[in-house]
XYZ file of C-alpha atoms in Angstrom:
92
model
C -8.985 -22.222 -3.863
C -11.099 -19.014 -4.605
C -14.244 -20.175 -3.910
C -13.230 -20.001 -0.267
C -12.704 -16.592 -0.175
C -16.304 -13.613 0.144
C -15.159 -11.236 -1.489
C -11.999 -10.021 -3.984
C -10.313 -6.885 -4.979
C -8.736 -6.445 -8.006
C -5.901 -4.456 -7.804
C -3.441 -2.684 -10.868
C 0.193 -3.045 -10.846
C 1.546 1.055 -10.153
C 1.750 3.157 -12.759
C 5.428 4.617 -13.920
C 5.398 7.159 -11.491
C 4.481 5.448 -8.468
C 7.284 2.796 -9.524
C 9.987 5.114 -10.083
C 9.378 6.603 -6.829
C 9.100 2.495 -5.097
C 12.228 2.512 -7.646
C 13.991 5.181 -6.263
C 13.549 4.719 -2.589
C 15.107 1.019 -3.340
C 17.769 1.718 -5.090
C 19.126 4.924 -3.747
C 22.708 4.404 -5.509
C 21.591 4.022 -9.182
C 20.890 7.378 -11.387
C 17.748 8.556 -11.428
C 18.120 8.077 -15.940
C 18.847 4.009 -14.967
C 15.325 3.931 -12.719
C 13.186 5.850 -15.314
C 14.441 3.497 -17.642
C 13.362 0.852 -15.386
C 10.257 2.210 -14.667
C 8.829 2.978 -18.387
C 9.781 -0.765 -20.227
C 9.010 -3.292 -16.969
C 5.111 -2.722 -15.554
C 6.412 -3.470 -12.071
C 4.392 -4.782 -9.369
C 5.767 -3.417 -6.086
C 6.518 -6.981 -4.553
C 8.192 -7.632 -7.792
C 10.760 -5.050 -7.333
C 11.069 -6.444 -3.636
C 12.747 -9.357 -4.858
C 14.503 -7.349 -7.442
C 15.856 -5.625 -4.010
C 16.884 -9.706 -2.180
C 17.963 -10.044 -5.155
C 20.485 -7.360 -5.709
C 20.647 -7.969 -1.495
C 21.988 -11.520 -2.099
C 24.330 -10.586 -4.653
C 26.795 -8.068 -3.330
C 26.737 -10.572 -0.350
C 27.624 -13.394 -2.301
C 29.297 -11.951 -4.393
C 31.066 -8.956 -3.373
C 30.562 -6.317 -5.851
C 28.211 -3.535 -6.962
C 25.477 -4.624 -8.976
C 25.340 -1.972 -12.515
C 22.071 -0.863 -14.363
C 22.742 -3.922 -16.337
C 21.806 -6.416 -13.178
C 19.091 -4.441 -12.900
C 17.701 -4.932 -15.604
C 17.985 -8.179 -16.231
C 17.037 -9.085 -12.533
C 13.373 -6.728 -13.720
C 13.434 -9.234 -17.859
C 13.598 -12.027 -15.488
C 10.857 -10.794 -12.817
C 8.618 -10.233 -15.682
C 9.065 -13.467 -17.561
C 8.499 -15.334 -14.186
C 5.205 -13.770 -13.491
C 4.254 -14.732 -17.180
C 4.403 -18.501 -16.163
C 1.152 -17.564 -14.039
C -2.204 -18.557 -14.322
C -4.030 -14.989 -13.216
C -6.754 -15.906 -10.581
C -10.479 -15.342 -9.894
C -11.090 -11.326 -11.810
C -11.541 -13.220 -15.767
C-alpha cells in the first residue's frame, strides 16, 4: 500500500507543552493541573485528543453526567493502548 505514495512525510507527536495547549483548548472545564498531568504522562497525538473529546461528548449525551479527570485519564490510556496494536507504516 505504501508504495503508491511518492513522498512520505514523517510527523512526530506534539511535545508536552503543545499537548497541554491542545488539551486546554479542547477541555476548558478541566483544571490546568489535571490537563498538565495528562500531557506529561500520555504521548497523545492531536487525533487521539480529538477521539477523547468525542468520547467525552458521547458520554455526556448518553449518561447526562459530567466527565471527571479520572474518566479523561482512562480515555487517554485507552487511546495509547489502542494505537499500540497497529504496526507502523512507512518509516522503519
